CSV table of C-alpha atoms in Angstrom, one decimal:
chain,number,residue,atom,x,y,z
A,11,MET,CA,117.3,-9.4,80.9
A,12,ALA,CA,116.1,-13.1,81.1
A,13,ILE,CA,114.5,-14.3,77.9
A,14,GLN,CA,110.8,-15.2,78.6
A,15,ARG,CA,108.4,-17.2,76.4
A,16,PRO,CA,106.4,-15.4,73.8
A,17,LYS,CA,103.0,-13.7,74.8
A,18,GLY,CA,100.1,-16.1,74.3
A,19,THR,CA,102.3,-19.4,74.8
A,20,GLN,CA,102.8,-21.5,78.0
A,21,ASP,CA,105.1,-23.9,79.5
A,22,LEU,CA,103.4,-27.3,80.5
A,23,LEU,CA,105.4,-28.4,83.4
A,24,PRO,CA,105.3,-31.7,85.4
A,25,GLY,CA,102.1,-32.0,87.3
A,26,VAL,CA,100.2,-30.2,84.5
A,27,VAL,CA,101.4,-32.5,81.6
A,28,GLU,CA,100.0,-35.5,83.3
A,29,GLN,CA,96.6,-33.9,83.2
A,30,TRP,CA,97.2,-33.4,79.4
A,31,GLN,CA,98.3,-37.0,79.0
A,32,GLY,CA,95.1,-38.2,80.9
A,33,LEU,CA,92.9,-36.1,78.4
A,34,GLU,CA,94.7,-37.5,75.3
A,35,GLU,CA,94.5,-41.0,76.6
A,36,GLN,CA,90.6,-40.6,76.8
A,37,ILE,CA,90.5,-39.2,73.5
A,38,ARG,CA,92.4,-41.8,71.7
A,39,LYS,CA,90.4,-44.4,73.6
A,40,ILE,CA,87.0,-43.1,72.4
A,41,CYS,CA,88.2,-42.4,68.9
A,42,LYS,CA,89.4,-46.2,68.6
A,43,GLU,CA,85.7,-47.3,70.0
A,44,TYR,CA,84.3,-45.0,67.1
A,45,GLY,CA,86.5,-46.3,64.4
A,46,TYR,CA,88.5,-43.1,63.9
A,47,GLN,CA,92.2,-43.3,63.0
A,48,GLU,CA,94.7,-40.6,63.8
A,49,ILE,CA,96.3,-38.2,61.1
A,50,ARG,CA,99.1,-36.0,61.6
A,51,THR,CA,99.8,-32.9,59.2
A,52,PRO,CA,102.3,-30.4,59.1
A,53,MET,CA,102.3,-27.5,61.3
A,54,PHE,CA,102.7,-25.0,58.5
A,55,GLU,CA,101.0,-25.1,55.1
A,56,ALA,CA,100.9,-22.8,51.9
A,57,THR,CA,99.1,-19.6,52.9
A,58,GLU,CA,96.7,-20.1,50.0
A,59,LEU,CA,95.2,-23.5,51.6
A,60,PHE,CA,93.8,-21.2,54.3
A,61,GLN,CA,92.6,-18.6,52.2
A,62,ARG,CA,90.9,-20.9,49.9
A,63,GLY,CA,89.7,-23.3,52.7
A,64,VAL,CA,88.9,-21.2,55.6
A,65,GLY,CA,87.7,-18.2,53.8
A,66,GLU,CA,88.8,-14.6,53.1
A,67,THR,CA,86.1,-13.2,54.9
A,68,THR,CA,86.8,-14.9,58.3
A,69,ASP,CA,88.7,-13.2,61.3
A,70,ILE,CA,91.1,-16.0,61.1
A,71,VAL,CA,92.3,-15.1,57.6
A,72,ASN,CA,91.9,-11.4,57.9
A,73,LYS,CA,93.4,-10.8,61.3
A,74,GLU,CA,94.9,-14.0,62.9
A,75,MET,CA,97.1,-15.8,60.8
A,76,TYR,CA,101.0,-16.2,61.5
A,77,THR,CA,102.0,-15.7,57.8
A,78,PHE,CA,105.6,-15.3,56.6
A,79,LEU,CA,107.8,-15.7,53.4
A,80,ASP,CA,110.3,-18.5,53.8
A,81,LYS,CA,113.9,-18.4,51.9
A,82,GLY,CA,112.3,-19.5,48.7
A,83,ASP,CA,109.8,-16.5,49.0
A,84,ARG,CA,107.0,-18.7,49.3
A,85,SER,CA,104.0,-17.6,51.5
A,86,ILE,CA,103.8,-19.9,54.6
A,87,THR,CA,101.3,-19.8,57.4
A,88,LEU,CA,101.4,-21.7,60.8
A,89,ARG,CA,98.0,-23.7,60.8
A,90,PRO,CA,95.3,-21.8,62.4
A,91,GLU,CA,92.9,-24.7,62.4
A,92,GLY,CA,93.1,-28.5,61.2
A,93,THR,CA,90.1,-29.0,58.9
A,94,ALA,CA,91.8,-27.4,56.0
A,95,SER,CA,94.9,-29.5,56.3
A,96,VAL,CA,93.2,-32.7,56.7
A,97,CYS,CA,91.2,-32.1,53.5
A,98,ARG,CA,94.5,-31.2,51.7
A,99,ALA,CA,96.0,-34.5,52.9
A,100,TYR,CA,92.9,-36.3,51.8
A,101,VAL,CA,93.2,-35.0,48.3
A,102,GLU,CA,97.0,-35.0,47.9
A,103,ASN,CA,97.2,-38.7,49.2
A,104,LYS,CA,94.2,-39.8,47.3
A,105,LEU,CA,92.5,-41.2,50.2
A,106,TYR,CA,89.1,-40.4,48.2
A,107,GLY,CA,90.2,-43.7,46.1
A,108,GLY,CA,89.8,-46.0,49.0
A,109,PRO,CA,86.9,-47.3,51.1
A,110,GLN,CA,84.6,-44.5,52.2
A,111,PRO,CA,83.8,-42.7,54.4
A,112,VAL,CA,87.4,-42.0,55.8
A,113,LYS,CA,87.3,-41.2,59.7
A,114,LEU,CA,90.1,-39.3,60.9
A,115,TYR,CA,91.2,-37.4,64.0
A,116,TYR,CA,94.0,-35.3,65.1
A,117,ILE,CA,95.6,-33.7,68.2
A,118,GLY,CA,98.3,-30.9,67.9
A,119,PRO,CA,99.2,-27.2,68.1
A,120,MET,CA,97.4,-24.4,66.3
A,121,PHE,CA,98.6,-20.8,65.9
A,122,ARG,CA,96.5,-17.6,65.8
A,123,TYR,CA,97.4,-14.1,66.7
A,124,GLU,CA,94.6,-13.0,68.9
A,125,ARG,CA,94.4,-11.2,72.4
A,126,PRO,CA,95.0,-14.2,75.0
A,127,GLN,CA,92.2,-14.7,77.2
A,128,SER,CA,90.8,-17.4,79.5
A,129,GLY,CA,91.7,-20.8,78.0
A,130,ARG,CA,93.0,-19.1,74.7
A,131,PHE,CA,96.5,-18.8,73.6
A,132,ARG,CA,98.2,-17.9,70.5
A,133,GLN,CA,99.7,-21.3,70.4
A,134,PHE,CA,97.0,-23.6,71.7
A,135,HIS,CA,96.0,-27.4,71.0
A,136,GLN,CA,93.0,-28.9,69.2
A,137,PHE,CA,91.6,-32.0,69.1
A,138,GLY,CA,89.4,-32.7,66.1
A,139,VAL,CA,87.6,-35.3,64.1
A,140,GLU,CA,86.9,-35.1,60.3
A,141,VAL,CA,84.5,-37.8,58.4
A,142,LEU,CA,85.0,-37.3,54.5
A,143,GLY,CA,83.0,-39.1,52.0
A,144,ALA,CA,79.6,-39.3,53.5
A,145,ASP,CA,76.6,-37.0,53.8
A,146,LYS,CA,73.9,-38.8,55.7
A,147,PRO,CA,72.4,-37.0,58.8
A,148,MET,CA,73.5,-40.2,60.7
A,149,VAL,CA,77.3,-39.1,60.1
A,150,ASP,CA,76.4,-35.6,61.7
A,151,ALA,CA,74.7,-37.4,64.6
A,152,GLU,CA,77.8,-39.9,65.2
A,153,VAL,CA,80.2,-36.8,65.2
A,154,ILE,CA,78.2,-34.8,67.8
A,155,THR,CA,77.3,-38.0,69.9
A,156,LEU,CA,81.2,-38.6,70.0
A,157,VAL,CA,82.0,-35.3,71.6
A,158,TRP,CA,79.0,-35.6,73.9
A,159,ASP,CA,80.1,-39.0,74.9
A,160,LEU,CA,83.7,-37.9,75.6
A,161,TYR,CA,82.7,-35.1,77.7
A,162,SER,CA,80.2,-37.2,79.6
A,163,ARG,CA,83.1,-39.7,80.3
A,164,LEU,CA,85.3,-36.8,81.5
A,165,GLY,CA,82.6,-35.8,84.1
A,166,LEU,CA,82.0,-32.4,82.6
A,167,LYS,CA,78.8,-30.8,83.9
A,168,GLY,CA,76.6,-28.0,82.9
A,169,LEU,CA,76.8,-29.0,79.0
A,170,GLU,CA,74.7,-27.5,76.2
A,171,VAL,CA,74.9,-28.6,72.4
A,172,HIS,CA,73.6,-25.9,70.2
A,173,VAL,CA,72.6,-26.9,66.6
A,174,ASN,CA,71.5,-25.2,63.7
A,175,SER,CA,71.3,-25.6,59.8
A,176,VAL,CA,73.0,-22.8,57.9
A,177,GLY,CA,71.7,-24.0,54.6
A,178,CYS,CA,73.5,-24.7,51.4
A,179,PRO,CA,74.1,-23.1,47.9
A,180,THR,CA,70.4,-23.8,46.8
A,181,CYS,CA,68.7,-21.9,49.8
A,182,ARG,CA,71.5,-19.5,51.1
A,183,PRO,CA,71.2,-17.0,48.4
A,184,GLU,CA,67.7,-16.3,49.3
A,185,HIS,CA,68.5,-16.0,53.0
A,186,LYS,CA,71.5,-13.6,51.9
A,187,GLN,CA,69.0,-11.4,50.2
A,188,LYS,CA,66.6,-11.4,53.0
A,189,LEU,CA,69.3,-10.7,55.5
A,190,GLN,CA,70.8,-7.7,53.4
A,191,GLU,CA,67.3,-6.3,53.0
A,192,PHE,CA,66.8,-6.4,56.9
A,193,LEU,CA,70.3,-4.9,57.6
A,194,GLU,CA,70.4,-2.3,54.9
A,195,PRO,CA,68.8,0.6,57.1
A,196,HIS,CA,71.3,-0.1,59.7
A,197,LYS,CA,74.3,-0.5,57.6
A,198,GLU,CA,76.2,2.4,58.7
A,199,GLU,CA,75.8,1.5,62.3
A,200,LEU,CA,77.4,-1.8,62.0
A,201,CYS,CA,81.1,-2.3,63.0
A,202,LYS,CA,83.7,-2.0,60.3
A,203,ASP,CA,84.1,-5.7,60.0
A,204,CYS,CA,80.5,-6.2,59.5
A,205,GLN,CA,80.2,-3.4,57.0
A,206,SER,CA,82.9,-5.2,54.9
A,207,ARG,CA,81.0,-8.6,55.4
A,208,PHE,CA,77.6,-7.1,54.2
A,209,GLU,CA,78.2,-7.7,50.5
A,210,LYS,CA,80.4,-10.9,50.7
A,211,ASN,CA,79.2,-12.8,53.5
A,212,PRO,CA,76.2,-11.1,55.6
A,213,LEU,CA,75.7,-14.3,57.5
A,214,ARG,CA,78.8,-13.7,59.3
A,215,ILE,CA,77.3,-10.7,60.8
A,216,LEU,CA,75.0,-12.8,63.0
A,217,ASP,CA,78.2,-14.1,64.6
A,218,CYS,CA,79.8,-10.7,65.6
A,219,LYS,CA,80.2,-10.3,69.2
A,220,ASN,CA,80.0,-6.4,68.9
A,221,PRO,CA,77.0,-5.3,71.2
A,222,THR,CA,75.7,-2.8,68.5
A,223,CYS,CA,75.7,-5.3,66.0
A,224,GLN,CA,74.1,-8.0,68.1
A,225,GLU,CA,71.3,-5.4,68.9
A,226,ILE,CA,70.8,-4.5,65.2
A,227,THR,CA,70.5,-8.2,64.2
A,228,GLN,CA,67.9,-9.1,66.8
A,229,GLY,CA,64.7,-10.4,64.7
A,230,ALA,CA,66.8,-10.8,61.6
A,231,PRO,CA,65.8,-13.5,59.2
A,232,THR,CA,67.5,-17.0,60.0
A,233,THR,CA,68.7,-19.7,57.7
A,234,LEU,CA,65.8,-21.9,59.1
A,235,ASP,CA,63.3,-19.4,57.6
A,236,VAL,CA,64.5,-20.5,54.0
A,237,LEU,CA,65.9,-23.8,54.2
A,238,CYS,CA,65.4,-26.1,50.9
A,239,GLU,CA,63.5,-29.4,51.1
A,240,ASP,CA,66.7,-31.2,51.3
A,241,CYS,CA,68.4,-29.1,54.0
A,242,ALA,CA,65.0,-29.1,56.0
A,243,GLY,CA,65.0,-33.0,55.9
A,244,HIS,CA,68.4,-33.3,56.8
A,245,PHE,CA,68.1,-31.1,59.7
A,246,ALA,CA,64.9,-32.8,60.8
A,247,GLU,CA,66.5,-36.3,60.7
A,248,LEU,CA,69.6,-35.1,62.6
A,249,LYS,CA,67.5,-33.8,65.6
A,250,SER,CA,65.6,-37.1,65.5
A,251,LEU,CA,68.9,-39.1,65.8
A,252,LEU,CA,70.3,-36.8,68.7
A,253,THR,CA,67.1,-37.5,70.6
A,254,ALA,CA,67.4,-41.1,70.0
A,255,ALA,CA,70.9,-41.1,71.3
A,256,GLU,CA,69.9,-39.1,74.3
A,257,VAL,CA,71.9,-36.1,73.4
A,258,VAL,CA,70.6,-32.9,75.1
A,259,TYR,CA,70.4,-30.2,72.3
A,260,LYS,CA,69.0,-26.8,71.9
A,261,VAL,CA,68.1,-25.4,68.2
A,262,ASN,CA,70.0,-21.9,68.1
A,263,PRO,CA,69.1,-20.1,65.0
A,264,ARG,CA,71.9,-17.4,65.2
A,265,LEU,CA,74.6,-20.1,65.3
A,266,VAL,CA,76.4,-19.7,62.2
A,267,ARG,CA,80.1,-20.6,63.3
A,268,GLY,CA,83.1,-18.3,62.2
A,269,LEU,CA,84.2,-20.2,59.1
A,270,ASP,CA,83.1,-19.8,55.5
A,271,TYR,CA,83.1,-23.4,54.5
A,272,TYR,CA,80.1,-24.5,56.6
A,273,ARG,CA,77.0,-25.9,55.0
A,274,LYS,CA,73.7,-27.5,56.6
A,275,THR,CA,74.7,-28.6,60.1
A,276,ALA,CA,76.5,-26.4,62.5
A,277,PHE,CA,77.0,-27.0,66.3
A,278,GLU,CA,78.7,-26.0,69.5
A,279,VAL,CA,79.1,-27.4,72.8
A,280,LEU,CA,78.9,-24.8,75.6
A,281,VAL,CA,80.0,-25.3,79.4
A,282,GLU,CA,79.3,-23.2,82.5
A,283,ASP,CA,82.0,-21.2,84.4
A,284,ILE,CA,84.9,-21.0,82.1
A,285,GLY,CA,84.7,-17.2,81.4
A,286,ALA,CA,82.8,-15.1,78.7
A,287,GLN,CA,83.9,-17.7,75.9
A,288,SER,CA,82.1,-20.6,77.0
A,289,ALA,CA,82.2,-22.7,73.8
A,290,ILE,CA,84.6,-25.6,74.3
A,291,CYS,CA,83.8,-27.4,70.9
A,292,GLY,CA,82.5,-26.4,67.6
A,293,GLY,CA,82.0,-28.0,64.2
A,294,GLY,CA,79.6,-28.5,61.2
A,295,ARG,CA,79.4,-29.9,57.8
A,296,TYR,CA,81.6,-28.6,54.8
A,297,ASP,CA,80.5,-30.4,51.8
A,298,GLY,CA,82.3,-28.0,49.3
A,299,LEU,CA,85.8,-27.9,51.2
A,300,VAL,CA,87.6,-30.7,49.6
A,301,GLN,CA,86.6,-29.5,46.0
A,302,GLU,CA,87.7,-25.9,47.1
A,303,VAL,CA,91.2,-27.3,47.8
A,304,GLY,CA,91.4,-29.1,44.6
A,305,GLY,CA,89.8,-32.4,45.1
A,306,PRO,CA,86.7,-34.1,43.9
A,307,GLN,CA,83.3,-33.2,45.3
A,308,THR,CA,83.3,-34.9,48.6
A,309,PRO,CA,80.9,-34.3,51.6
A,310,GLY,CA,82.6,-33.8,54.9
A,311,ILE,CA,81.9,-32.9,58.5
A,312,GLY,CA,84.0,-32.4,61.5
A,313,PHE,CA,84.5,-30.5,64.7
A,314,ALA,CA,87.4,-29.3,66.9
A,315,MET,CA,87.8,-28.6,70.5
A,316,GLY,CA,90.5,-26.5,72.5
A,317,MET,CA,92.2,-28.7,74.9
A,318,GLU,CA,93.2,-25.8,77.1
A,319,ARG,CA,89.7,-24.8,77.4
A,320,VAL,CA,88.2,-28.3,78.2
A,321,LEU,CA,91.0,-28.8,80.9
A,322,ALA,CA,89.9,-25.4,82.2
A,323,ALA,CA,86.5,-26.8,82.4
A,324,LEU,CA,87.2,-29.9,83.8
A,325,LYS,CA,88.5,-28.1,87.2
A,326,LEU,CA,90.4,-31.4,88.1
A,327,SER,CA,89.8,-32.2,91.7
A,328,LYS,CA,92.6,-33.1,93.8
A,329,GLU,CA,92.0,-36.7,93.7
A,330,HIS,CA,92.1,-36.7,90.0
A,331,GLU,CA,95.5,-34.8,90.2
A,332,ASP,CA,96.9,-37.5,92.7
A,333,GLU,CA,95.7,-40.3,90.4
A,334,ASP,CA,97.4,-39.0,87.4
A,335,ALA,CA,100.9,-37.8,89.1
A,336,LYS,CA,101.3,-40.6,91.7
A,337,GLU,CA,104.3,-43.0,91.3
A,338,PHE,CA,103.6,-46.4,92.6
A,339,LEU,CA,107.0,-46.8,94.4
A,340,MET,CA,110.1,-45.0,95.3
A,341,LEU,CA,113.3,-47.0,96.3
A,342,VAL,CA,115.1,-45.4,99.3
A,343,ALA,CA,118.7,-46.5,98.9
A,344,LEU,CA,121.2,-45.7,101.8
A,345,GLY,CA,124.9,-46.3,100.9
A,346,GLU,CA,126.6,-47.1,97.8
A,347,LYS,CA,126.0,-50.8,98.0
A,348,ALA,CA,122.2,-50.2,98.3
A,349,GLN,CA,122.1,-47.6,95.7
A,350,SER,CA,123.9,-50.2,93.2
A,351,GLU,CA,121.4,-52.9,94.2
A,352,GLY,CA,118.5,-50.6,94.3
A,353,PHE,CA,119.2,-49.2,90.7
A,354,ALA,CA,119.2,-52.7,89.5
A,355,ILE,CA,115.9,-53.4,91.2
A,356,ILE,CA,114.1,-50.5,89.8
A,357,SER,CA,115.4,-51.1,86.3
A,358,ARG,CA,113.9,-54.5,86.4
A,359,LEU,CA,110.5,-53.3,87.7
A,360,ARG,CA,110.5,-50.5,85.0
A,361,LYS,CA,111.0,-53.2,82.4
A,362,LYS,CA,107.9,-54.9,83.8
A,363,GLY,CA,105.7,-51.5,83.4
A,364,LEU,CA,106.0,-50.2,86.9
A,365,PRO,CA,106.1,-46.5,87.5
A,366,VAL,CA,108.9,-46.5,90.1
A,367,SER,CA,111.9,-44.1,90.9
A,368,ILE,CA,115.1,-44.0,92.9
A,369,ASP,CA,116.8,-41.0,94.8
A,370,LEU,CA,119.4,-39.7,92.6
A,371,LEU,CA,121.1,-37.4,95.0
A,372,GLY,CA,122.2,-39.5,97.8
A,373,ARG,CA,120.3,-37.9,100.5
A,374,SER,CA,119.3,-39.1,104.1
A,375,LEU,CA,116.6,-41.5,104.8
A,376,LYS,CA,114.5,-38.5,106.0
A,377,ALA,CA,115.3,-36.4,103.1
A,378,GLN,CA,114.3,-39.4,100.7
A,379,LEU,CA,111.0,-40.1,102.5
A,380,LYS,CA,110.1,-36.5,102.0
A,381,ALA,CA,110.9,-36.7,98.3
A,382,ALA,CA,108.7,-39.9,98.1
A,383,ASP,CA,105.8,-37.7,99.4
A,384,ARG,CA,106.4,-35.0,97.1
A,385,VAL,CA,106.2,-37.3,94.0
A,386,GLN,CA,103.0,-38.8,95.6
A,387,ALA,CA,104.6,-42.2,95.6
A,388,LYS,CA,102.2,-44.9,97.2
A,389,TYR,CA,105.0,-46.9,98.7
A,390,ALA,CA,108.5,-46.4,99.6
A,391,ALA,CA,110.9,-49.6,99.8
A,392,ILE,CA,113.8,-48.8,102.2
A,393,LEU,CA,117.2,-50.5,101.3
A,394,GLY,CA,120.4,-50.2,103.3
A,395,GLU,CA,123.5,-52.3,103.7
A,396,GLU,CA,122.0,-53.8,106.9
A,397,GLU,CA,118.9,-54.8,104.9
A,398,ILE,CA,121.0,-56.4,102.2
A,399,ASN,CA,123.0,-58.4,104.7
A,400,LYS,CA,119.8,-59.8,106.2
A,401,GLY,CA,118.4,-60.3,102.7
A,402,ILE,CA,115.3,-58.2,103.4
A,403,ILE,CA,113.9,-54.8,102.2
A,404,ILE,CA,111.4,-52.7,104.1
A,405,LEU,CA,108.1,-51.8,102.2
A,406,ARG,CA,106.4,-48.8,103.8
A,407,ASP,CA,102.8,-47.7,102.9
A,408,LEU,CA,103.2,-43.9,102.9
A,409,LYS,CA,99.4,-43.3,103.3
A,410,LEU,CA,98.7,-45.7,106.2
A,411,GLY,CA,102.3,-45.4,107.8
A,412,GLU,CA,102.7,-49.2,108.1
A,413,GLN,CA,105.5,-51.2,107.0
A,414,GLU,CA,106.7,-54.7,106.6
A,415,GLU,CA,109.8,-56.7,105.9
A,416,LEU,CA,109.8,-58.6,102.6
A,417,SER,CA,112.5,-61.1,101.4
A,418,LEU,CA,114.8,-59.3,98.9
A,419,LYS,CA,114.6,-62.4,96.8
A,420,ASP,CA,110.9,-62.3,96.5
A,421,PHE,CA,110.4,-58.5,96.5
A,422,GLU,CA,110.0,-57.8,92.8
A,423,GLU,CA,107.3,-60.6,92.5
A,424,GLN,CA,105.5,-59.4,95.5
A,425,VAL,CA,105.6,-55.6,94.4
A,426,LEU,CA,104.3,-56.5,90.8
A,427,LYS,CA,101.5,-58.6,92.6
A,428,GLN,CA,100.5,-55.7,94.7
A,429,TYR,CA,100.5,-53.3,91.7
A,430,LYS,CA,98.0,-55.4,90.0
A,431,GLU,CA,95.9,-55.8,93.0
A,432,ASP,CA,95.7,-52.0,93.4
A,433,GLY,CA,94.0,-51.9,90.0
A,434,ASN,CA,96.9,-50.8,87.7
């Protein structure tokens, strides 16, 4: 039996990879404009990092982590999310000793053992940003504006930004007490997960997707009912800044996010028509996380977005696919002498940055032109021994079906000029 890829993973093949590259290019461009620098952390960490950082009451830690003992009998976990690793790197490399805030972004694979569904995989990819060392509402607004700006540039439609404040250690105990009092009469009706959350972190019950739990929590006290003066002021200023930046948002008092480390701001970006799970980005403030993983008291905020879900939401049009996958030119060489000369030509063109190719199978003229169509080349340059003897090469526009004879001596210069004129 042929070996197959593990469940919940995928092979990204040519034609699809170009879509990923296009998204990554847009991400890197906007991060540079906003002043964020890339960080790359290991794909596995000490299990304790996620137990302490993500939180032992979360589904990620309780159910979804890929954890194993290595040959040194150390507990290792494939990273299920990026924030804890970034905070660990911030502490270990003493980034807190440099200019603040530190503005970072990452792109890479994450791993969670969960039921694969639309846009979700056991190995999936996230783009995320983290800002460490700044606690003002303007930082929260910038982070949300960055992702809103990115999605707008990508052309995503039907977007909604949901925001909430989940309080802080000053005001959250009052909410915890009120929520427990509200839920106490229905405690036995809650799902097993929420029953275990009741004492440790009842706020997470509001995030449960179980229909019974959702019905029970209708009308439950929200964090907005008990915010302290500091949290209330922070949230009010955030909303004002988002309005000034023309970000369309909705206050969602039930939004608590699925991780224990959030404080004050929590937010999600939702999009239509990608299945039951419509969130394509989520994040919030985590002012106690750096301290939790062994560093100094440091405010932080960030978000993560699933690359697979964003690409599913984009529903790339055929035009977009063509633009990403198209080669500029394919050199059609007929005969050994033409193949040798053609290979030298495309080698020089490639050194000048042009996306060009040459037939590697020695096929007929008709077969090579079909191959040029398959790779969506804009032009075919036809070269045979007869053309070499005449000192010419035939340039065919594959879309218009028109062709012209060019001097072989001037061909490369003219092709380079045409490439620039075509807007490349």
